[in-house]
PDB file of C-alpha atoms in Angstrom:
ATOM      1  CA  GLN U   1     114.613   5.726 -73.493  1.00  0.00           C
ATOM      2  CA  LYS U   2     111.470   4.395 -75.162  1.00  0.00           C
ATOM      3  CA  ARG U   3     109.574   4.596 -71.865  1.00  0.00           C
ATOM      4  CA  LEU U   4     110.646   8.192 -71.414  1.00  0.00           C
ATOM      5  CA  SER U   5     109.478   9.042 -74.921  1.00  0.00           C
ATOM      6  CA  LEU U   6     106.083   7.470 -74.330  1.00  0.00           C
ATOM      7  CA  LYS U   7     105.785   9.361 -71.064  1.00  0.00           C
ATOM      8  CA  ALA U   8     106.665  12.632 -72.786  1.00  0.00           C
ATOM      9  CA  LEU U   9     104.063  11.922 -75.481  1.00  0.00           C
ATOM     10  CA  LYS U  10     101.424  11.243 -72.825  1.00  0.00           C
ATOM     11  CA  ASP U  11     102.274  14.516 -71.073  1.00  0.00           C
ATOM     12  CA  ARG U  12     102.002  16.450 -74.332  1.00  0.00           C
ATOM     13  CA  LEU U  13      98.627  14.875 -75.106  1.00  0.00           C
ATOM     14  CA  TRP U  14      97.399  15.782 -71.614  1.00  0.00           C
ATOM     15  CA  HIS U  15      98.710  19.323 -72.057  1.00  0.00           C
ATOM     16  CA  TYR U  16      96.892  19.682 -75.397  1.00  0.00           C
ATOM     17  CA  SER U  17      93.660  18.238 -74.017  1.00  0.00           C
ATOM     18  CA  GLN U  18      93.518  20.873 -71.280  1.00  0.00           C
ATOM     19  CA  ARG U  19      92.983  23.539 -73.946  1.00  0.00           C
ATOM     20  CA  HIS U  20      90.433  21.462 -75.867  1.00  0.00           C
ATOM     21  CA  LYS U  21      87.661  20.492 -73.461  1.00  0.00           C
ATOM     22  CA  ASN U  22      85.837  18.120 -75.828  1.00  0.00           C
ATOM     23  CA  LEU U  23      89.039  16.136 -76.309  1.00  0.00           C
ATOM     24  CA  TYR U  24      89.593  16.179 -72.557  1.00  0.00           C
ATOM     25  CA  ARG U  25      86.115  14.765 -71.964  1.00  0.00           C
ATOM     26  CA  VAL U  26      86.750  11.953 -74.450  1.00  0.00           C
ATOM     27  CA  LEU U  27      90.122  11.117 -72.898  1.00  0.00           C
ATOM     28  CA  HIS U  28      88.716  11.351 -69.381  1.00  0.00           C
ATOM     29  CA  ALA U  29      85.780   9.101 -70.260  1.00  0.00           C
ATOM     30  CA  GLY U  30      88.162   6.617 -71.864  1.00  0.00           C
ATOM     31  CA  ASN U  31      90.384   6.656 -68.802  1.00  0.00           C
ATOM     32  CA  VAL U  32      87.414   6.082 -66.508  1.00  0.00           C
ATOM     33  CA  LEU U  33      86.194   3.175 -68.643  1.00  0.00           C
ATOM     34  CA  PHE U  34      89.691   1.677 -68.724  1.00  0.00           C
ATOM     35  CA  LYS U  35      90.014   1.889 -64.941  1.00  0.00           C
ATOM     36  CA  ARG U  36      86.563   0.398 -64.447  1.00  0.00           C
ATOM     37  CA  ALA U  37      87.359  -2.459 -66.835  1.00  0.00           C
ATOM     38  CA  LYS U  38      90.679  -3.051 -65.090  1.00  0.00           C
ATOM     39  CA  ALA U  39      88.988  -3.006 -61.707  1.00  0.00           C
ATOM     40  CA  ALA U  40      86.287  -5.383 -62.939  1.00  0.00           C
ATOM     41  CA  LEU U  41      88.927  -7.859 -64.138  1.00  0.00           C
ATOM     42  CA  ILE U  42      90.864  -7.620 -60.897  1.00  0.00           C
ATOM     43  CA  ARG U  43      87.764  -7.939 -58.765  1.00  0.00           C
ATOM     44  CA  ARG U  44      85.791 -10.367 -60.934  1.00  0.00           C
ATOM     45  CA  GLY U  45      83.627 -12.432 -58.620  1.00  0.00           C
ATOM     46  CA  ARG U  46      84.530 -10.161 -55.665  1.00  0.00           C
ATOM     47  CA  PRO U  47      81.879  -7.424 -55.515  1.00  0.00           C
ATOM     48  CA  CYS U  48      82.615  -4.557 -53.160  1.00  0.00           C
ATOM     49  CA  THR U  49      80.335  -2.638 -50.828  1.00  0.00           C
ATOM     50  CA  GLU U  50      79.117   0.615 -52.385  1.00  0.00           C
ATOM     51  CA  PHE U  51      77.641   3.841 -51.032  1.00  0.00           C
ATOM     52  CA  ASN U  52      75.839   6.242 -53.373  1.00  0.00           C
ATOM     53  CA  GLY U  53      74.847   8.809 -50.768  1.00  0.00           C
ATOM     54  CA  SER U  54      71.493   7.335 -49.835  1.00  0.00           C
ATOM     55  CA  ASP U  55      70.701   5.714 -46.465  1.00  0.00           C
ATOM     56  CA  PRO U  56      73.656   7.123 -44.488  1.00  0.00           C
ATOM     57  CA  ILE U  57      72.170   5.699 -41.269  1.00  0.00           C
ATOM     58  CA  LYS U  58      72.609   2.151 -42.543  1.00  0.00           C
ATOM     59  CA  MET U  59      76.140   2.927 -43.716  1.00  0.00           C
ATOM     60  CA  ALA U  60      77.015   4.523 -40.358  1.00  0.00           C
ATOM     61  CA  GLU U  61      75.947   1.298 -38.634  1.00  0.00           C
ATOM     62  CA  LEU U  62      78.376  -0.640 -40.836  1.00  0.00           C
ATOM     63  CA  PHE U  63      81.270   1.747 -40.204  1.00  0.00           C
ATOM     64  CA  SER U  64      80.703   1.914 -36.459  1.00  0.00           C
ATOM     65  CA  ARG U  65      81.638  -1.765 -36.156  1.00  0.00           C
ATOM     66  CA  TYR U  66      85.277  -0.891 -36.877  1.00  0.00           C
ATOM     67  CA  ASP U  67      87.909   0.679 -34.646  1.00  0.00           C
ATOM     68  CA  VAL U  68      88.890   3.388 -37.138  1.00  0.00           C
ATOM     69  CA  VAL U  69      87.012   4.861 -40.109  1.00  0.00           C
ATOM     70  CA  SER U  70      89.259   6.213 -42.872  1.00  0.00           C
ATOM     71  CA  PHE U  71      88.100   8.690 -45.525  1.00  0.00           C
ATOM     72  CA  ASP U  72      89.519   9.796 -48.837  1.00  0.00           C
ATOM     73  CA  ILE U  73      89.451  13.608 -49.080  1.00  0.00           C
ATOM     74  CA  PHE U  74      88.890  15.082 -52.557  1.00  0.00           C
ATOM     75  CA  ASP U  75      85.742  13.910 -54.361  1.00  0.00           C
ATOM     76  CA  THR U  76      84.748  12.135 -51.168  1.00  0.00           C
ATOM     77  CA  LEU U  77      84.702  14.343 -48.047  1.00  0.00           C
ATOM     78  CA  ILE U  78      85.322  17.494 -50.072  1.00  0.00           C
ATOM     79  CA  ARG U  79      84.094  18.623 -53.468  1.00  0.00           C
ATOM     80  CA  ARG U  80      85.331  21.537 -55.585  1.00  0.00           C
ATOM     81  CA  ASP U  81      83.170  24.100 -57.400  1.00  0.00           C
ATOM     82  CA  VAL U  82      84.916  23.493 -60.749  1.00  0.00           C
ATOM     83  CA  PRO U  83      83.978  20.782 -63.301  1.00  0.00           C
ATOM     84  CA  ILE U  84      87.632  19.755 -63.679  1.00  0.00           C
ATOM     85  CA  PRO U  85      90.109  20.185 -60.780  1.00  0.00           C
ATOM     86  CA  THR U  86      92.708  21.808 -63.044  1.00  0.00           C
ATOM     87  CA  ASP U  87      90.200  24.549 -63.984  1.00  0.00           C
ATOM     88  CA  LEU U  88      91.311  26.151 -60.732  1.00  0.00           C
ATOM     89  CA  PHE U  89      94.543  27.102 -62.494  1.00  0.00           C
ATOM     90  CA  TYR U  90      92.617  29.333 -64.911  1.00  0.00           C
ATOM     91  CA  ARG U  91      91.603  31.469 -61.936  1.00  0.00           C
ATOM     92  CA  LEU U  92      95.237  31.811 -60.885  1.00  0.00           C
ATOM     93  CA  GLU U  93      96.228  32.612 -64.470  1.00  0.00           C
ATOM     94  CA  GLU U  94      93.719  35.452 -64.637  1.00  0.00           C
ATOM     95  CA  ALA U  95      94.336  36.767 -61.123  1.00  0.00           C
ATOM     96  CA  ASN U  96      98.101  36.955 -61.596  1.00  0.00           C
ATOM     97  CA  GLY U  97      98.205  37.887 -65.284  1.00  0.00           C
ATOM     98  CA  LEU U  98     100.434  34.932 -66.171  1.00  0.00           C
ATOM     99  CA  PHE U  99     100.005  33.887 -69.799  1.00  0.00           C
ATOM    100  CA  ASP U 100      99.463  30.142 -70.320  1.00  0.00           C
ATOM    101  CA  PHE U 101      99.834  29.478 -66.576  1.00  0.00           C
ATOM    102  CA  HIS U 102      97.080  26.839 -66.592  1.00  0.00           C
ATOM    103  CA  ASP U 103      98.887  24.638 -69.114  1.00  0.00           C
ATOM    104  CA  ASN U 104     102.333  25.161 -67.623  1.00  0.00           C
ATOM    105  CA  ARG U 105     101.061  24.388 -64.111  1.00  0.00           C
ATOM    106  CA  ILE U 106      99.827  21.013 -65.349  1.00  0.00           C
ATOM    107  CA  LEU U 107     103.096  20.235 -67.115  1.00  0.00           C
ATOM    108  CA  ALA U 108     105.131  21.350 -64.108  1.00  0.00           C
ATOM    109  CA  GLU U 109     103.384  18.767 -61.929  1.00  0.00           C
ATOM    110  CA  ALA U 110     104.047  16.047 -64.492  1.00  0.00           C
ATOM    111  CA  ASP U 111     107.714  17.080 -64.753  1.00  0.00           C
ATOM    112  CA  ALA U 112     108.098  17.173 -60.969  1.00  0.00           C
ATOM    113  CA  ARG U 113     106.724  13.645 -60.674  1.00  0.00           C
ATOM    114  CA  ARG U 114     109.040  12.414 -63.398  1.00  0.00           C
ATOM    115  CA  LYS U 115     112.055  13.887 -61.574  1.00  0.00           C
ATOM    116  CA  SER U 116     110.958  12.725 -58.120  1.00  0.00           C
ATOM    117  CA  THR U 117     113.440  10.533 -56.249  1.00  0.00           C
ATOM    118  CA  THR U 118     110.736   8.795 -54.198  1.00  0.00           C
ATOM    119  CA  PRO U 119     109.790   5.223 -55.213  1.00  0.00           C
ATOM    120  CA  ASN U 120     106.240   6.208 -56.200  1.00  0.00           C
ATOM    121  CA  GLY U 121     106.983   9.645 -57.668  1.00  0.00           C
ATOM    122  CA  GLU U 122     105.474  11.504 -54.714  1.00  0.00           C
ATOM    123  CA  ILE U 123     105.898  15.292 -54.736  1.00  0.00           C
ATOM    124  CA  ASN U 124     104.660  18.343 -52.863  1.00  0.00           C
ATOM    125  CA  ILE U 125     103.461  21.718 -54.063  1.00  0.00           C
ATOM    126  CA  SER U 126     106.917  23.280 -53.574  1.00  0.00           C
ATOM    127  CA  ASP U 127     108.355  20.780 -56.079  1.00  0.00           C
ATOM    128  CA  ILE U 128     105.743  21.882 -58.617  1.00  0.00           C
ATOM    129  CA  TYR U 129     106.533  25.573 -58.246  1.00  0.00           C
ATOM    130  CA  ARG U 130     110.228  24.844 -58.482  1.00  0.00           C
ATOM    131  CA  GLU U 131     109.499  23.498 -61.944  1.00  0.00           C
ATOM    132  CA  LEU U 132     107.249  26.459 -62.749  1.00  0.00           C
ATOM    133  CA  SER U 133     110.078  28.874 -61.972  1.00  0.00           C
ATOM    134  CA  GLU U 134     111.675  27.669 -65.215  1.00  0.00           C
ATOM    135  CA  HIS U 135     108.735  29.166 -67.159  1.00  0.00           C
ATOM    136  CA  TYR U 136     108.103  32.351 -65.179  1.00  0.00           C
ATOM    137  CA  ILE U 137     109.864  34.880 -63.026  1.00  0.00           C
ATOM    138  CA  LEU U 138     107.671  34.548 -59.976  1.00  0.00           C
ATOM    139  CA  ASP U 139     107.560  34.665 -56.216  1.00  0.00           C
ATOM    140  CA  ALA U 140     107.056  30.944 -55.655  1.00  0.00           C
ATOM    141  CA  GLU U 141     105.974  31.294 -52.036  1.00  0.00           C
ATOM    142  CA  LYS U 142     103.365  33.926 -52.907  1.00  0.00           C
ATOM    143  CA  MET U 143     102.033  31.794 -55.776  1.00  0.00           C
ATOM    144  CA  ILE U 144     101.797  28.786 -53.485  1.00  0.00           C
ATOM    145  CA  GLN U 145      99.771  30.831 -51.006  1.00  0.00           C
ATOM    146  CA  ASP U 146      97.578  32.110 -53.853  1.00  0.00           C
ATOM    147  CA  GLU U 147      96.916  28.545 -55.008  1.00  0.00           C
ATOM    148  CA  LEU U 148      96.121  27.391 -51.481  1.00  0.00           C
ATOM    149  CA  ALA U 149      93.705  30.299 -51.062  1.00  0.00           C
ATOM    150  CA  ALA U 150      92.013  29.487 -54.386  1.00  0.00           C
ATOM    151  CA  GLU U 151      91.800  25.828 -53.399  1.00  0.00           C
ATOM    152  CA  LYS U 152      90.207  26.717 -50.067  1.00  0.00           C
ATOM    153  CA  ALA U 153      87.701  29.057 -51.705  1.00  0.00           C
ATOM    154  CA  SER U 154      86.614  26.321 -54.148  1.00  0.00           C
ATOM    155  CA  CYS U 155      86.062  23.598 -51.543  1.00  0.00           C
ATOM    156  CA  SER U 156      82.916  22.617 -49.687  1.00  0.00           C
ATOM    157  CA  ALA U 157      81.716  19.559 -47.822  1.00  0.00           C
ATOM    158  CA  ASP U 158      80.084  16.808 -49.848  1.00  0.00           C
ATOM    159  CA  PRO U 159      76.531  16.747 -48.375  1.00  0.00           C
ATOM    160  CA  ALA U 160      76.127  12.961 -48.296  1.00  0.00           C
ATOM    161  CA  MET U 161      79.547  12.364 -46.825  1.00  0.00           C
ATOM    162  CA  TYR U 162      79.120  15.111 -44.260  1.00  0.00           C
ATOM    163  CA  GLU U 163      75.920  13.484 -43.048  1.00  0.00           C
ATOM    164  CA  LEU U 164      77.751  10.151 -42.738  1.00  0.00           C
ATOM    165  CA  TYR U 165      80.595  11.898 -40.895  1.00  0.00           C
ATOM    166  CA  ARG U 166      78.101  13.599 -38.547  1.00  0.00           C
ATOM    167  CA  LEU U 167      76.410  10.307 -37.683  1.00  0.00           C
ATOM    168  CA  LEU U 168      79.767   8.652 -36.975  1.00  0.00           C
ATOM    169  CA  LEU U 169      80.808  11.604 -34.829  1.00  0.00           C
ATOM    170  CA  GLU U 170      77.645  11.166 -32.758  1.00  0.00           C
ATOM    171  CA  LYS U 171      78.557   7.500 -32.276  1.00  0.00           C
ATOM    172  CA  GLY U 172      82.009   8.464 -31.005  1.00  0.00           C
ATOM    173  CA  CYS U 173      83.863   6.754 -33.866  1.00  0.00           C
ATOM    174  CA  ARG U 174      87.554   7.414 -34.473  1.00  0.00           C
ATOM    175  CA  MET U 175      88.041   8.932 -37.933  1.00  0.00           C
ATOM    176  CA  VAL U 176      91.084   9.712 -40.056  1.00  0.00           C
ATOM    177  CA  ALA U 177      91.626  11.093 -43.569  1.00  0.00           C
ATOM    178  CA  VAL U 178      94.010   9.382 -46.008  1.00  0.00           C
ATOM    179  CA  SER U 179      94.810  11.046 -49.324  1.00  0.00           C
ATOM    180  CA  ASP U 180      97.092  10.801 -52.365  1.00  0.00           C
ATOM    181  CA  MET U 181      97.909  14.489 -52.803  1.00  0.00           C
ATOM    182  CA  TYR U 182     100.732  16.999 -53.284  1.00  0.00           C
ATOM    183  CA  LEU U 183      99.306  19.314 -50.605  1.00  0.00           C
ATOM    184  CA  PRO U 184     100.811  18.638 -47.150  1.00  0.00           C
ATOM    185  CA  GLY U 185      98.754  17.355 -44.279  1.00  0.00           C
ATOM    186  CA  LYS U 186      98.585  20.686 -42.421  1.00  0.00           C
ATOM    187  CA  VAL U 187      97.016  22.287 -45.522  1.00  0.00           C
ATOM    188  CA  LEU U 188      94.479  19.494 -45.926  1.00  0.00           C
ATOM    189  CA  ARG U 189      93.692  19.700 -42.218  1.00  0.00           C
ATOM    190  CA  ASP U 190      92.859  23.381 -42.707  1.00  0.00           C
ATOM    191  CA  LEU U 191      90.630  22.544 -45.700  1.00  0.00           C
ATOM    192  CA  LEU U 192      88.818  19.838 -43.742  1.00  0.00           C
ATOM    193  CA  ASP U 193      88.298  22.093 -40.734  1.00  0.00           C
ATOM    194  CA  GLY U 194      86.971  24.831 -43.022  1.00  0.00           C
ATOM    195  CA  CYS U 195      84.422  22.386 -44.423  1.00  0.00           C
ATOM    196  CA  GLY U 196      83.258  21.367 -40.947  1.00  0.00           C
ATOM    197  CA  TYR U 197      85.228  18.123 -40.515  1.00  0.00           C
ATOM    198  CA  THR U 198      86.808  19.144 -37.229  1.00  0.00           C
ATOM    199  CA  GLY U 199      86.391  15.661 -35.737  1.00  0.00           C
ATOM    200  CA  ILE U 200      88.977  14.027 -38.011  1.00  0.00           C
ATOM    201  CA  GLU U 201      91.682  12.687 -35.704  1.00  0.00           C
ATOM    202  CA  HIS U 202      94.643  12.474 -38.109  1.00  0.00           C
ATOM    203  CA  VAL U 203      95.373  13.421 -41.729  1.00  0.00           C
ATOM    204  CA  PHE U 204      97.789  11.162 -43.635  1.00  0.00           C
ATOM    205  CA  VAL U 205      98.989  12.352 -47.057  1.00  0.00           C
ATOM    206  CA  SER U 206     101.126  10.651 -49.688  1.00  0.00           C
ATOM    207  CA  CYS U 207     103.461  13.632 -50.165  1.00  0.00           C
ATOM    208  CA  ASP U 208     104.263  13.663 -46.422  1.00  0.00           C
ATOM    209  CA  CYS U 209     104.739   9.908 -46.126  1.00  0.00           C
ATOM    210  CA  GLY U 210     106.437   9.201 -49.479  1.00  0.00           C
ATOM    211  CA  MET U 211     103.955   6.447 -50.359  1.00  0.00           C
ATOM    212  CA  ASN U 212     100.446   6.218 -51.792  1.00  0.00           C
ATOM    213  CA  LYS U 213      97.226   4.233 -51.504  1.00  0.00           C
ATOM    214  CA  GLY U 214      97.418   2.395 -54.831  1.00  0.00           C
ATOM    215  CA  ASN U 215      99.456  -0.552 -53.575  1.00  0.00           C
ATOM    216  CA  GLY U 216      98.281  -0.281 -49.978  1.00  0.00           C
ATOM    217  CA  ALA U 217     101.568   1.188 -48.729  1.00  0.00           C
ATOM    218  CA  LEU U 218     100.032   4.337 -47.277  1.00  0.00           C
ATOM    219  CA  GLN U 219      97.299   2.317 -45.566  1.00  0.00           C
ATOM    220  CA  ARG U 220      99.910   0.017 -44.009  1.00  0.00           C
ATOM    221  CA  PHE U 221     101.811   3.072 -42.780  1.00  0.00           C
ATOM    222  CA  VAL U 222      98.635   4.441 -41.182  1.00  0.00           C
ATOM    223  CA  GLN U 223      98.048   1.067 -39.522  1.00  0.00           C
ATOM    224  CA  SER U 224     101.584   0.993 -38.116  1.00  0.00           C
ATOM    225  CA  GLU U 225     101.205   4.521 -36.755  1.00  0.00           C
ATOM    226  CA  MET U 226      97.828   3.950 -35.093  1.00  0.00           C
ATOM    227  CA  GLY U 227      98.031   0.326 -34.008  1.00  0.00           C
ATOM    228  CA  ASP U 228      98.439  -3.010 -35.762  1.00  0.00           C
ATOM    229  CA  SER U 229      95.566  -4.559 -33.836  1.00  0.00           C
ATOM    230  CA  LEU U 230      93.014  -1.933 -34.898  1.00  0.00           C
ATOM    231  CA  ARG U 231      90.365  -2.787 -37.493  1.00  0.00           C
ATOM    232  CA  PHE U 232      90.098  -0.224 -40.294  1.00  0.00           C
ATOM    233  CA  ILE U 233      87.489   0.511 -42.933  1.00  0.00           C
ATOM    234  CA  HIS U 234      88.134   3.048 -45.705  1.00  0.00           C
ATOM    235  CA  ILE U 235      85.740   4.860 -48.044  1.00  0.00           C
ATOM    236  CA  GLY U 236      86.668   6.707 -51.235  1.00  0.00           C
ATOM    237  CA  ASP U 237      85.638   7.395 -54.818  1.00  0.00           C
ATOM    238  CA  ASN U 238      88.553   5.625 -56.546  1.00  0.00           C
ATOM    239  CA  ARG U 239      87.906   1.913 -56.783  1.00  0.00           C
ATOM    240  CA  LEU U 240      91.508   0.969 -57.508  1.00  0.00           C
ATOM    241  CA  SER U 241      93.326   3.001 -54.851  1.00  0.00           C
ATOM    242  CA  ASP U 242      90.590   3.410 -52.252  1.00  0.00           C
ATOM    243  CA  VAL U 243      89.072  -0.064 -52.478  1.00  0.00           C
ATOM    244  CA  ASP U 244      91.645  -2.449 -53.946  1.00  0.00           C
ATOM    245  CA  GLY U 245      94.587  -0.668 -52.346  1.00  0.00           C
ATOM    246  CA  SER U 246      92.915  -0.694 -48.945  1.00  0.00           C
ATOM    247  CA  GLU U 247      91.914  -4.342 -49.204  1.00  0.00           C
ATOM    248  CA  SER U 248      95.476  -5.275 -50.178  1.00  0.00           C
ATOM    249  CA  ALA U 249      96.545  -3.718 -46.862  1.00  0.00           C
ATOM    250  CA  GLY U 250      94.043  -5.866 -44.971  1.00  0.00           C
ATOM    251  CA  TRP U 251      91.416  -3.146 -44.530  1.00  0.00           C
ATOM    252  CA  SER U 252      87.733  -3.321 -45.329  1.00  0.00           C
ATOM    253  CA  ALA U 253      86.651  -0.784 -47.955  1.00  0.00           C
ATOM    254  CA  VAL U 254      83.588   0.931 -49.410  1.00  0.00           C
ATOM    255  CA  TRP U 255      83.394   2.479 -52.867  1.00  0.00           C
ATOM    256  CA  TYR U 256      81.749   5.899 -52.856  1.00  0.00           C
ATOM    257  CA  ARG U 257      79.791   6.037 -56.124  1.00  0.00           C
ATOM    258  CA  LYS U 258      78.144   9.435 -56.089  1.00  0.00           C
ATOM    259  CA  LYS U 259      74.800   9.922 -57.756  1.00  0.00           C
ATOM    260  CA  LYS U 260      75.224  11.608 -61.137  1.00  0.00           C
TER     261      LYS U 260
END
């Protein structure tokens, strides 16, 4: 019961912070520092390979030595045109005239994860809108399509990563995308294609597979699907899930640290 109470308190704090951007920035900065400190402790004495967007030719040479190159999607291959990903919900709130939709959309995702029956709390976008139907009388399918359209309109290829992708494509490298996300693989495939990443062979998503990258489970699933003897290297912006999670699965990994 105590754990549930702490979780509810965390959700309420997150909810409040979404309406107070300065508080959000403080909490976000604190969370980033905490994750970096945690990663530093875990990886003390084990520095990882980093890519900051410069010298993609050198990085392409490294990646081409492997059988399969794996990419994270959001904040790696794709970037959004909003400072905070959840700002997208303000656009839906205004377009559909739904009061306080932004805040309730955030809480609905948290509630859906808490109620999830999967081991890692994986959910999809339909689960989120099922929760939202408790706050609004809405056409869930239409709202899902509206959110997907808004998501697509906000996305573009990350220039540095697209150049790396292009160089690997020229070398004939096999490439896949692996993401922790509530949007199904067919939706992410459409987003990737729209951003020019048509050479991605497969898209593996946590909500489809019921497992995520944090403990390496999703990476191991990808390996089992594509071939246990293949050598993988993964690149992503999250050091814990993209680097540590991948290495725990026996993959090589590169941390994408974008230039600020």
